mmCIF file of C-alpha atoms in Angstrom:
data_model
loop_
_atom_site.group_PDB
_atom_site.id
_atom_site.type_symbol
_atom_site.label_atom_id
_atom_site.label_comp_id
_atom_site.label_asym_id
_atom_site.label_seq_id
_atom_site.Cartn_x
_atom_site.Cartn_y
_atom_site.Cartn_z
ATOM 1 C CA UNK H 1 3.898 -20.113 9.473
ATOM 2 C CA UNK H 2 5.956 -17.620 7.697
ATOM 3 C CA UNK H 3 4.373 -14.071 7.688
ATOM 4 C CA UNK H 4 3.528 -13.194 4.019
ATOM 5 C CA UNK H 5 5.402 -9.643 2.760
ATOM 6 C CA UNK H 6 2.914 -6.907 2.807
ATOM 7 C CA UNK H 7 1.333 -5.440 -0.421
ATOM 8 C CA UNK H 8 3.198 -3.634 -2.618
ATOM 9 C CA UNK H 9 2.567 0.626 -2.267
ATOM 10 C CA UNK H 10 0.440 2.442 -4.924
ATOM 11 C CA UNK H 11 -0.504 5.765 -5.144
ATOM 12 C CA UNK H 12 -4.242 6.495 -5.551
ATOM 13 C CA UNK H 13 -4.498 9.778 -6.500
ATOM 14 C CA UNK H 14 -8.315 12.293 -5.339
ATOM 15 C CA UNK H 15 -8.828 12.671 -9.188
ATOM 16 C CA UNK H 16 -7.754 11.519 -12.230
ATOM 17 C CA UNK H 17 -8.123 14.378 -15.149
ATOM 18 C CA UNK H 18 -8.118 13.617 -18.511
ATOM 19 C CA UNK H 19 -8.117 16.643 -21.425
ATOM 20 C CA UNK H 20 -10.103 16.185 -24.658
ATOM 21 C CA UNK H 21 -6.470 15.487 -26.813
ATOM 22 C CA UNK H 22 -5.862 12.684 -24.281
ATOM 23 C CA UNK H 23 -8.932 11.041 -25.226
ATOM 24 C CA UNK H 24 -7.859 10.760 -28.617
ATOM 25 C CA UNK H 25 -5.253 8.643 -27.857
ATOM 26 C CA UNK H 26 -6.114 4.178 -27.205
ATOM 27 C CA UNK H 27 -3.461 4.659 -24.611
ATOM 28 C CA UNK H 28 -4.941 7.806 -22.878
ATOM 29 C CA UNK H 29 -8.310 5.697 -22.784
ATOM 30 C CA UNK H 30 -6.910 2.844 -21.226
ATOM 31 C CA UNK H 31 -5.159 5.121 -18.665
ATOM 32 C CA UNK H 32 -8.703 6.167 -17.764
ATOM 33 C CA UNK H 33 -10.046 2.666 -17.565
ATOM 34 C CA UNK H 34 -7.384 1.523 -15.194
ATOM 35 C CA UNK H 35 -8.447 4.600 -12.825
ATOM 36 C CA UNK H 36 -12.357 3.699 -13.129
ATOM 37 C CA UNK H 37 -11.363 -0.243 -12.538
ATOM 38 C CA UNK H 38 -9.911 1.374 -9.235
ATOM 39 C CA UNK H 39 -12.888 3.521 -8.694
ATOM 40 C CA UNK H 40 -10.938 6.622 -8.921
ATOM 41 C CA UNK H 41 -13.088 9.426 -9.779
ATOM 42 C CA UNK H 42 -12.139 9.627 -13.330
ATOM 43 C CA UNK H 43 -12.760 13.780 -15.115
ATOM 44 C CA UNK H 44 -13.017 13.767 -18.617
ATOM 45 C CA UNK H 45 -12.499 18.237 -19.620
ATOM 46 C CA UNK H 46 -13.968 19.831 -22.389
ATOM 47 C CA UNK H 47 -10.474 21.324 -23.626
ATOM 48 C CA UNK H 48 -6.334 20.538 -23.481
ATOM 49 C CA UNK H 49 -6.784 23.655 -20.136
ATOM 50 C CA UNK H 50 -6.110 21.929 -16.762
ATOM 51 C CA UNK H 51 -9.535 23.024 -14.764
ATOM 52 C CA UNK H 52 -7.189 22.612 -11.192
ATOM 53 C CA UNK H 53 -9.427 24.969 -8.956
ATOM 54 C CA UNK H 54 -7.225 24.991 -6.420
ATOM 55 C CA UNK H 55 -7.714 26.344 -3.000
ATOM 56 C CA UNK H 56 -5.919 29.496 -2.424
ATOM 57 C CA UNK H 57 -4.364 28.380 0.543
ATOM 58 C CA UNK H 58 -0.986 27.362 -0.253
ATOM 59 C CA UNK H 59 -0.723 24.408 1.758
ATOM 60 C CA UNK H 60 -3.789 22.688 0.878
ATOM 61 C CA UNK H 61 -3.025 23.687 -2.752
ATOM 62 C CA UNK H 62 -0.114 21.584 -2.129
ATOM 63 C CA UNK H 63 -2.038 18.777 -0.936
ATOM 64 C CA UNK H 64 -4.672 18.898 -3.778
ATOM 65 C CA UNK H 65 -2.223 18.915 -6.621
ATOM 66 C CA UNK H 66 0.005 16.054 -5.083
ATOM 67 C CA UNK H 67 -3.476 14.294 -5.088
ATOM 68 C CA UNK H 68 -4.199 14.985 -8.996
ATOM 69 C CA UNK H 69 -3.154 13.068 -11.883
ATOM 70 C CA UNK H 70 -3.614 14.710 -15.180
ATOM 71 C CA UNK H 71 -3.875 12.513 -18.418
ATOM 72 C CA UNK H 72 -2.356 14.759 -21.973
ATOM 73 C CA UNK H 73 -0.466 14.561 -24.497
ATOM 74 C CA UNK H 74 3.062 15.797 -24.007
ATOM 75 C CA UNK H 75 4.019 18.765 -25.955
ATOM 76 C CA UNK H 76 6.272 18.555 -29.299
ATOM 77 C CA UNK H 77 9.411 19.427 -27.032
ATOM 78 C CA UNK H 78 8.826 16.187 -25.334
ATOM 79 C CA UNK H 79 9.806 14.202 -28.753
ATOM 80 C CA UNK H 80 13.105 16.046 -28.920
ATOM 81 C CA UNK H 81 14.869 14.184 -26.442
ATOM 82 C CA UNK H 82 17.302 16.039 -24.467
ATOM 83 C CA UNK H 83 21.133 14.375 -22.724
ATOM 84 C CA UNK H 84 21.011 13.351 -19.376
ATOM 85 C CA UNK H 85 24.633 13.160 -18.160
ATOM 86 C CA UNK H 86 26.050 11.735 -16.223
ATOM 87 C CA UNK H 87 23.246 8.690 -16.074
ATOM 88 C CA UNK H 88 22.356 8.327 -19.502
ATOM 89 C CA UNK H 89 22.400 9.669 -23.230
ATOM 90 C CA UNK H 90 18.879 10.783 -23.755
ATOM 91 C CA UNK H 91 16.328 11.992 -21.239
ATOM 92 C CA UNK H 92 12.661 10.095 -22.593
ATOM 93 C CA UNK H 93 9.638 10.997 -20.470
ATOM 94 C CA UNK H 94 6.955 8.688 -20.096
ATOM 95 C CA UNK H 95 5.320 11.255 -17.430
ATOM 96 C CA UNK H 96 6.277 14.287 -15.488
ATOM 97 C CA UNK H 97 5.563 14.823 -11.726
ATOM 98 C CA UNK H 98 5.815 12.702 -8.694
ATOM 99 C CA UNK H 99 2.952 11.235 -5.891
ATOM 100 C CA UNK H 100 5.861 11.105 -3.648
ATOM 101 C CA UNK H 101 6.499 13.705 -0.911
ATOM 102 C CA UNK H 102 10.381 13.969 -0.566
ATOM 103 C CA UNK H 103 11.407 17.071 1.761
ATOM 104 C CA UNK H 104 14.754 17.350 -0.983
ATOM 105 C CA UNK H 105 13.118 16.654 -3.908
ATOM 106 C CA UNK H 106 14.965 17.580 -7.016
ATOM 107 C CA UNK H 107 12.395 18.570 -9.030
ATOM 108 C CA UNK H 108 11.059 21.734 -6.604
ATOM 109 C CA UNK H 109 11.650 24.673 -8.405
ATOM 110 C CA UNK H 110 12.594 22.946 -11.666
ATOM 111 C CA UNK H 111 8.877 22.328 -12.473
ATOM 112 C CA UNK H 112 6.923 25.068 -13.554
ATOM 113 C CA UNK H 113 3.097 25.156 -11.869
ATOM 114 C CA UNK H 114 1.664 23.312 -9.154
ATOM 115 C CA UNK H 115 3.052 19.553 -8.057
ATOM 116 C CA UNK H 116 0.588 17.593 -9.902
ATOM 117 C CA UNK H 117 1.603 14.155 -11.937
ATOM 118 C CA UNK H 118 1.022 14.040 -15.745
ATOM 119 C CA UNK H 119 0.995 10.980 -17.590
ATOM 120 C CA UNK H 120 1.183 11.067 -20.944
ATOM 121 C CA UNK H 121 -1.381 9.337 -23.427
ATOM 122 C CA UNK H 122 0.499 9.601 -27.136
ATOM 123 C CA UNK H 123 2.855 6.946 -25.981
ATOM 124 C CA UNK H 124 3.219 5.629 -29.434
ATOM 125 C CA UNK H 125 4.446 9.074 -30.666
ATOM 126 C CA UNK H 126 7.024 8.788 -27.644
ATOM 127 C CA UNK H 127 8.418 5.802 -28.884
ATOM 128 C CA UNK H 128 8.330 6.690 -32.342
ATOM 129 C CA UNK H 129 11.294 8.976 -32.015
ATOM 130 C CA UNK H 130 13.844 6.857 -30.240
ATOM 131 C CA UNK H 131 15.515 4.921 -33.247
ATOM 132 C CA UNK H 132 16.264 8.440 -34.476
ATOM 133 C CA UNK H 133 18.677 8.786 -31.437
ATOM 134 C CA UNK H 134 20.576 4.841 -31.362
ATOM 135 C CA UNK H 135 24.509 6.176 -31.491
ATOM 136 C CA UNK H 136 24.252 9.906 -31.075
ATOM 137 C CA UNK H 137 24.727 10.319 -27.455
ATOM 138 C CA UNK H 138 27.664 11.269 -25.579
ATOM 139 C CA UNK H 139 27.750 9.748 -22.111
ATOM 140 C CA UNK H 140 27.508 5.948 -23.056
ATOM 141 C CA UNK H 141 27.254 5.611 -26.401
ATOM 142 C CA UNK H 142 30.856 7.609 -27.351
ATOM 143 C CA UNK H 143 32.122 6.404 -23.774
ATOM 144 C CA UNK H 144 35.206 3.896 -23.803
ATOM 145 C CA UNK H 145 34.477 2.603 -20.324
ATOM 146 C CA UNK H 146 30.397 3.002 -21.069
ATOM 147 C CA UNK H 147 30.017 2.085 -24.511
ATOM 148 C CA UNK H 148 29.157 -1.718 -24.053
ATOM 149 C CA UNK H 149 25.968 -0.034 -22.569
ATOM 150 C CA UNK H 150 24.829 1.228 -25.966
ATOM 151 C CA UNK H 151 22.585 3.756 -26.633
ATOM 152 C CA UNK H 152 20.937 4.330 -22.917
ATOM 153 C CA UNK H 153 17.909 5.931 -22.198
ATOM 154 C CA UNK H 154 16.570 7.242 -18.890
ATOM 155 C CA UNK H 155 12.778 7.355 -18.234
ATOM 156 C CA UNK H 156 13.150 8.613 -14.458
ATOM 157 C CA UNK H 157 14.142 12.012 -14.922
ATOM 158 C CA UNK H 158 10.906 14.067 -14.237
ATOM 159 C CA UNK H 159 8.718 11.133 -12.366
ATOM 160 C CA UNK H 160 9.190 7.751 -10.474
ATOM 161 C CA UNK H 161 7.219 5.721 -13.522
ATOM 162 C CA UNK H 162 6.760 2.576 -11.058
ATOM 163 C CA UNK H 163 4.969 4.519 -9.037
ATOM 164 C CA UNK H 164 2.604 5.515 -11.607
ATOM 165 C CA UNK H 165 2.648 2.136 -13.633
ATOM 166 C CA UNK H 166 -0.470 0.280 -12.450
ATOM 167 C CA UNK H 167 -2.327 3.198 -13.489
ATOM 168 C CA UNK H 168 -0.629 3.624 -16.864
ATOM 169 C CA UNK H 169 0.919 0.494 -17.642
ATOM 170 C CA UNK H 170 3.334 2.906 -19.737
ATOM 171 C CA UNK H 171 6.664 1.795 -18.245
ATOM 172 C CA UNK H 172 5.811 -2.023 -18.996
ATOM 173 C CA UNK H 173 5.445 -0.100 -22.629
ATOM 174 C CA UNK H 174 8.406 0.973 -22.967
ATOM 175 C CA UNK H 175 10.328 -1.802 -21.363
ATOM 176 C CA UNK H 176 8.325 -4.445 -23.670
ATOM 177 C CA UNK H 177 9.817 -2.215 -26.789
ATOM 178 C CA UNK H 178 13.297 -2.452 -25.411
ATOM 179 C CA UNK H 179 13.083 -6.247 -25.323
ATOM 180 C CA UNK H 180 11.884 -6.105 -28.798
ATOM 181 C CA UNK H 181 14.270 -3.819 -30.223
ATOM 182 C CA UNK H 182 16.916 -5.454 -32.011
ATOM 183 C CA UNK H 183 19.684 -2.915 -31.560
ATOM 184 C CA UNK H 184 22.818 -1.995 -29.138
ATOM 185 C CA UNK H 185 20.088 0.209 -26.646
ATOM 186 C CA UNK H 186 19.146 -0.189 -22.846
ATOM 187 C CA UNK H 187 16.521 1.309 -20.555
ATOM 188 C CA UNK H 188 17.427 2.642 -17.181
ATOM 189 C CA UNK H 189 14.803 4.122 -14.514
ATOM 190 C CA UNK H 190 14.898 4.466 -10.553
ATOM 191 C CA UNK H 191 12.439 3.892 -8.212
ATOM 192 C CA UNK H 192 11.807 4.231 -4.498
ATOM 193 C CA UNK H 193 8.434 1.822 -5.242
ATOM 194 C CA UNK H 194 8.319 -1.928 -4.937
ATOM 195 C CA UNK H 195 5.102 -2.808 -6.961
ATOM 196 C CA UNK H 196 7.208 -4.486 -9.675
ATOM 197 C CA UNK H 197 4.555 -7.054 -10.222
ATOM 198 C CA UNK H 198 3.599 -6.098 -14.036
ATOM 199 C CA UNK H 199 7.364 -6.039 -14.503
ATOM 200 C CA UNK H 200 8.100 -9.482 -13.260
ATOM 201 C CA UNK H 201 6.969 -11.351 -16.497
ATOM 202 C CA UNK H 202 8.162 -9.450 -19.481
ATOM 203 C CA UNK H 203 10.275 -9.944 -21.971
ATOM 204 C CA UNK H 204 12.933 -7.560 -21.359
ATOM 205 C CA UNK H 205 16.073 -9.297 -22.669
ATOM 206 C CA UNK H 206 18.625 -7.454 -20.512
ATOM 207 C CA UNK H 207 17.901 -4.407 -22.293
ATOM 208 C CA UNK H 208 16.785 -3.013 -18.979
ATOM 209 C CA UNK H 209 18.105 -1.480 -15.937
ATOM 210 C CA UNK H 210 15.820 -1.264 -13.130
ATOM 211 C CA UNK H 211 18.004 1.141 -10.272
ATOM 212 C CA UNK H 212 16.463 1.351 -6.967
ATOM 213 C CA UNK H 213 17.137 5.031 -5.232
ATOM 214 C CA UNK H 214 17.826 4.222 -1.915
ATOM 215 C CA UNK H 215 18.688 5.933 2.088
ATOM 216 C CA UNK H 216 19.000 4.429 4.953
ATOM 217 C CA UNK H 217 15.983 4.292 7.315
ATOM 218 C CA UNK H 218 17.258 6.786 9.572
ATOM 219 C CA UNK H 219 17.670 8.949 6.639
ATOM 220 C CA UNK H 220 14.414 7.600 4.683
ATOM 221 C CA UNK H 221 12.190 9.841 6.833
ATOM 222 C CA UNK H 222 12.536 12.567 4.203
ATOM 223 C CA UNK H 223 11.004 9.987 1.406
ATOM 224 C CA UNK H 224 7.302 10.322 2.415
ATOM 225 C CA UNK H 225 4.522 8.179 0.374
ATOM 226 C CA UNK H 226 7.317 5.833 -1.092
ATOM 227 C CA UNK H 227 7.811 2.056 -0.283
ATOM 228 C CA UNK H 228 10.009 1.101 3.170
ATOM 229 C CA UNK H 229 13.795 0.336 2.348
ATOM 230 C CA UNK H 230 12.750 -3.115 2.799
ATOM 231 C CA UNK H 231 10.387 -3.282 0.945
ATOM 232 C CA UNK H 232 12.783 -1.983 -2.252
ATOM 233 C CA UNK H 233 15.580 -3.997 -1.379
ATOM 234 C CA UNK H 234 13.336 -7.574 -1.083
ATOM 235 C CA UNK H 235 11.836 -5.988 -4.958
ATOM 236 C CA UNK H 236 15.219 -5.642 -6.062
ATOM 237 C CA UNK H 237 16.064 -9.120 -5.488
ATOM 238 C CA UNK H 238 12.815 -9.875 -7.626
ATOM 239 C CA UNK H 239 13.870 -8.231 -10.510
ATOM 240 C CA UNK H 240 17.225 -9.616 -10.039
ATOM 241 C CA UNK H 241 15.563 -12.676 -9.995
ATOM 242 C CA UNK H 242 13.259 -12.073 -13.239
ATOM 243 C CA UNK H 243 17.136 -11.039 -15.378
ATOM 244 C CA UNK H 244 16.812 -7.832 -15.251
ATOM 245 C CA UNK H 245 19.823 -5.700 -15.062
ATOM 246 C CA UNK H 246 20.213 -3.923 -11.618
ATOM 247 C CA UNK H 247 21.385 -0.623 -10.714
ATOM 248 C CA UNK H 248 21.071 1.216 -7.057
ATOM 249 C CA UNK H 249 20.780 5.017 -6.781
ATOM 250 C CA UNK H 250 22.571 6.113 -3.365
ATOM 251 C CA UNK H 251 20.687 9.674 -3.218
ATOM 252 C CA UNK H 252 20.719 11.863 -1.925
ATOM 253 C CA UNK H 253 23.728 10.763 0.266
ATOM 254 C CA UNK H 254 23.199 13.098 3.802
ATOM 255 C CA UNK H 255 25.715 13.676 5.909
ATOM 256 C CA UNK H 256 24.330 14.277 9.136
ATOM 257 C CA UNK H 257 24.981 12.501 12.367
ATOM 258 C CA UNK H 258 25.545 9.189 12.141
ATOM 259 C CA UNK H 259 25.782 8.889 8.726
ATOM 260 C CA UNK H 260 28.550 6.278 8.314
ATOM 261 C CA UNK H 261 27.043 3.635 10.319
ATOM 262 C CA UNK H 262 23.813 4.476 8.817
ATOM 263 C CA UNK H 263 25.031 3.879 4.944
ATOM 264 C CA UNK H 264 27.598 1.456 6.010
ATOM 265 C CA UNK H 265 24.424 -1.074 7.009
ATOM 266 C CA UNK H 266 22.649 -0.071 4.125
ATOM 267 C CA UNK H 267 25.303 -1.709 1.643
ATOM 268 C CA UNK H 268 25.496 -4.513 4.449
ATOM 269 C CA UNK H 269 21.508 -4.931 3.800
ATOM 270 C CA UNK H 270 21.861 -4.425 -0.266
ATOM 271 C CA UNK H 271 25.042 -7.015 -0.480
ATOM 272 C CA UNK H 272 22.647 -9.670 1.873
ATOM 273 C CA UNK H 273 19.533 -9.105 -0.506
ATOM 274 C CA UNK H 274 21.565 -9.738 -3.771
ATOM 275 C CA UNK H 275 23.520 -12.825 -1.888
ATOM 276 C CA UNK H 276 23.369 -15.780 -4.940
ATOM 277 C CA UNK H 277 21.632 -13.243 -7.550
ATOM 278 C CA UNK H 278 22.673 -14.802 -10.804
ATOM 279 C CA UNK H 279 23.889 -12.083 -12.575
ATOM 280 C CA UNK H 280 22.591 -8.379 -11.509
ATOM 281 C CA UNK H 281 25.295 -6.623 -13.506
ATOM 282 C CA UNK H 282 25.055 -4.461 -10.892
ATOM 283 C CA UNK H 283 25.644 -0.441 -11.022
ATOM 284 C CA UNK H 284 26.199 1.927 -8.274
ATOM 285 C CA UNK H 285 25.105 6.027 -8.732
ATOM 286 C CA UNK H 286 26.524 8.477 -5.983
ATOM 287 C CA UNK H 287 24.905 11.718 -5.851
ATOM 288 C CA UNK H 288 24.919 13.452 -3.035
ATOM 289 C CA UNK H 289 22.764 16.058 -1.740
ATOM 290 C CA UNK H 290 22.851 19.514 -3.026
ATOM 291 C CA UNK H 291 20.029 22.241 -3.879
ATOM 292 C CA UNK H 292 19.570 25.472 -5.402
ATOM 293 C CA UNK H 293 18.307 28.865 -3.664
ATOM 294 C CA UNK H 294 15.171 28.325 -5.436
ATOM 295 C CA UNK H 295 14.180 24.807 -4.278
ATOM 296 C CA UNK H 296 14.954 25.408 -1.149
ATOM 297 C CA UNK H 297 12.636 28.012 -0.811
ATOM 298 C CA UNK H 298 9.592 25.891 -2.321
ATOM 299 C CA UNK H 299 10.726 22.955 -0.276
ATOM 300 C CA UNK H 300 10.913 24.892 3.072
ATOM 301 C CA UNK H 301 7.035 25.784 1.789
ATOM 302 C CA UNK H 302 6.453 22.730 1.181
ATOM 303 C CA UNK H 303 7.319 20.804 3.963
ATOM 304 C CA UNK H 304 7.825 23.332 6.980
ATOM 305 C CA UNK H 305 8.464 20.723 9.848
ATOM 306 C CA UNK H 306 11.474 18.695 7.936
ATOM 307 C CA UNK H 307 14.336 18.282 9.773
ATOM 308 C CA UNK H 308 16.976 18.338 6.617
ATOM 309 C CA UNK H 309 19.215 20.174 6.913
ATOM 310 C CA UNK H 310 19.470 22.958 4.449
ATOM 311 C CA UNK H 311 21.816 25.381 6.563
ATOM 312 C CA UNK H 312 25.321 26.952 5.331
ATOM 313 C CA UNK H 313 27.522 24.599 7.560
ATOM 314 C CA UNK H 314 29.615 22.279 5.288
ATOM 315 C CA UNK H 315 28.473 23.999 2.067
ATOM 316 C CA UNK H 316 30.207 25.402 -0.464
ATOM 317 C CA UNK H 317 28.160 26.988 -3.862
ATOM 318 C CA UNK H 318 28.787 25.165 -7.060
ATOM 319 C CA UNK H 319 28.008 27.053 -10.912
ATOM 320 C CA UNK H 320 26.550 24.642 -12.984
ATOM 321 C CA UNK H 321 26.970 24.256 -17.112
ATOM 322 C CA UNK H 322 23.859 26.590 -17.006
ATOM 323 C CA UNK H 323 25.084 29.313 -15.271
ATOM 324 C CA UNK H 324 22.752 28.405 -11.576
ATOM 325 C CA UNK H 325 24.319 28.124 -8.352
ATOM 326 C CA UNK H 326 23.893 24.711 -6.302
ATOM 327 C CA UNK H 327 24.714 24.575 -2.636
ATOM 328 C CA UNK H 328 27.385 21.149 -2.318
ATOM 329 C CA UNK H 329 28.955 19.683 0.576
ATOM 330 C CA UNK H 330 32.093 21.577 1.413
ATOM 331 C CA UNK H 331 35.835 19.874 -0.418
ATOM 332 C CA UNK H 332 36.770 17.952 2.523
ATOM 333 C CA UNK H 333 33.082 16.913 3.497
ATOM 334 C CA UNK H 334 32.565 15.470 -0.025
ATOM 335 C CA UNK H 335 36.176 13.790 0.289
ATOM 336 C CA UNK H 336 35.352 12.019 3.332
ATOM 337 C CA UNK H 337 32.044 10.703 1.717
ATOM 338 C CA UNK H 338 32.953 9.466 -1.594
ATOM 339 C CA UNK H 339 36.324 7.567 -0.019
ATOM 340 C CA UNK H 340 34.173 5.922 2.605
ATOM 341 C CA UNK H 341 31.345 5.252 -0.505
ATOM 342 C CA UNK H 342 34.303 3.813 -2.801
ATOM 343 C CA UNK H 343 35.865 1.809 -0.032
ATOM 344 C CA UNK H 344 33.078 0.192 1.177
ATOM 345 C CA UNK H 345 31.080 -0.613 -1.991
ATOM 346 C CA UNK H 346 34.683 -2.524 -3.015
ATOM 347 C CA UNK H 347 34.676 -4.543 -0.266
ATOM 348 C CA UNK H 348 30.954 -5.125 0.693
ATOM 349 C CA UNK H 349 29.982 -5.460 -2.962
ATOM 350 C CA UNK H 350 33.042 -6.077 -5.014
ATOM 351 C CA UNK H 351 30.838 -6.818 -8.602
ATOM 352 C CA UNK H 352 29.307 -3.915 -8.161
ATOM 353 C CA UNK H 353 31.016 -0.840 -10.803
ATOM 354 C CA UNK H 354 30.443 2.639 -9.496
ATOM 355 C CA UNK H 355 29.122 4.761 -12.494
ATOM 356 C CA UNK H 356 29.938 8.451 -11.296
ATOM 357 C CA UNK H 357 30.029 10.361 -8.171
ATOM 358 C CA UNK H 358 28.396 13.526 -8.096
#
């Protein structure tokens, strides 16, 4: 008898928090239900003020904010959507946060207060802006290689939303108004979850693109409290399965020992779960591992014991458009990478169109 796939990870956050503006919101309610229905102690505040009393130790501070989801409303800045190269043309946030515990996680030190997850209730208002922005990007919708994406819109920037959708239901939202949208537009969102169950069934009509941010095992020991490799790949071929578009988000590539057999298996395992897929359309992201003075610091914090390296060897600094300093591979280290990257995604997964490499 074949052994059934084990269940899909969620995150149950310690407490669910919901502010009095929240409340006024249908979706905000229903947010609330779907943590009762899972027993989740469910806080309803007096005021908009996040009550976090958090202990004053910082690690267990940590700890309790990572465990705390916080229904609102998301500010007026939120509805002035903001670029996203090189991924998308506009930056739409569903949520911001993450319950995952990545020792290189981009958003340390880009987020302002403690790590806690908000999910936002006045998802109508959200969605209520986006026709405004159909054809005024520059990274797809101006691009001559990109432009038979459309208008594209990420909704992973500040949070995983799959791993926050069975307590919102706000991505199946958002994907549901995609499908319905009669207009030259796509969706795209990553994921290192694999509960695409809700997903499965809608109707999406290719206006989707589900990307699946993936390392190799030896190298997914820095993803803490996300779903096994696996796990994503076998939920990739689902949504494959179900038409959506596919997309896989190689991040943050690592080069420490043993790197090339490590990623060279990985696209082994990605072109054997995709083997008779229909039609994935299928997108390949690059990005390879880089961090700022800052993060490092709250990341060291955070996670004391990780092994990543985060040392000067092979690192060069990098200005950004913003005037901040990022700490890249060195010229010949990122060389080496992206020519192994390009020739192996050509011949393991010829289909497959490499976006950018960053």
């Amino acid at each position: 008898m074949a052994r059934a796939d084990p269940l899909p990870r969620v995150w149950l956050p310690k407490r669910v928090l919901v502010t009095r503006s929240a409340r006024d919101w249908a979706h905000g309610r229903e947010i609330a239900e779907r943590a009762a229905a899972l027993d989740l102690p469910v806080i309803e505040l007096k005021s908009d003020r996040l009550e976090l009393g958090l202990s004053d130790d910082p690690r267990l501070a940590y700890t309790e904010a990572k465990r705390t989801l916080a229904v609102t409303v998301a500010p007026p800045s939120k509805l002035k959507l903001q670029p996203i190269a090189p991924s998308a043309d506009w930056r739409v946030d569903l949520a911001e946060g993450c319950p995952a515990h990545c020792s290189y996680c981009y958003l340390a030190g880009s987020l302002k207060g403690p790590p806690i997850t908000r999910a936002y209730a006045n998802l109508p208002e959200i969605l209520s802006v986006l026709p405004d922005y159909v054809g005024q990007g520059r990274v797809t919708s101006r691009s001559r290689i990109r432009a038979h994406e459309g208008t594209t819109f990420e909704a992973s920037c500040y949070t995983d939303p799959l791993s926050l959708e069975h307590l919102t239901g706000s991505l199946s939202a958002l994907i549901a108004y995609f499908g319905s949208w009669d207009a030259n537009v796509q969706l795209r969102f990553t994921s290192k979850f694999d509960a695409v169950d809700p997903l499965l069934g809608l109707d999406h009509q290719r206006r989707t693109r589900m990307r699946f941010s993936l390392n190799p095992p030896l190298f997914a020991r820095f993803e803490g409290g996300t779903s096994p490799v696996a796990a994503r790949l076998r939920a990739m071929r689902r949504m494959a399965d179900a038409g959506y578009r596919i997309g896989l988000t190689i991040a943050p590539i690592i080069a420490a020992e043993r790197w090339e057999q490590a990623y060279g298996a990985l696209i082994d395992d990605i072109a054997e779960a995709l083997a008779g897929a229909e039609d994935p359309d299928l997108t390949v992201e690059l990005i390879t591992h880089r961090f700022t003075a800052g993060s490092k610091s709250v990341l060291t914090s955070w996670y004391p014991g990780s092994a990543l390296d985060m040392g000067p060897e092979l690192r060069t600094e990098k200005r950004t458009k913003f005037g901040s300093i990022k700490h890249v591979y060195d010229a010949e280290t990122m060389k080496t990478l992206r020519r192994f990257f390009e020739d192996k995604i050509a011949t393991t997964l010829p289909q497959a169109r490499i976006l950018y490499w960053t």
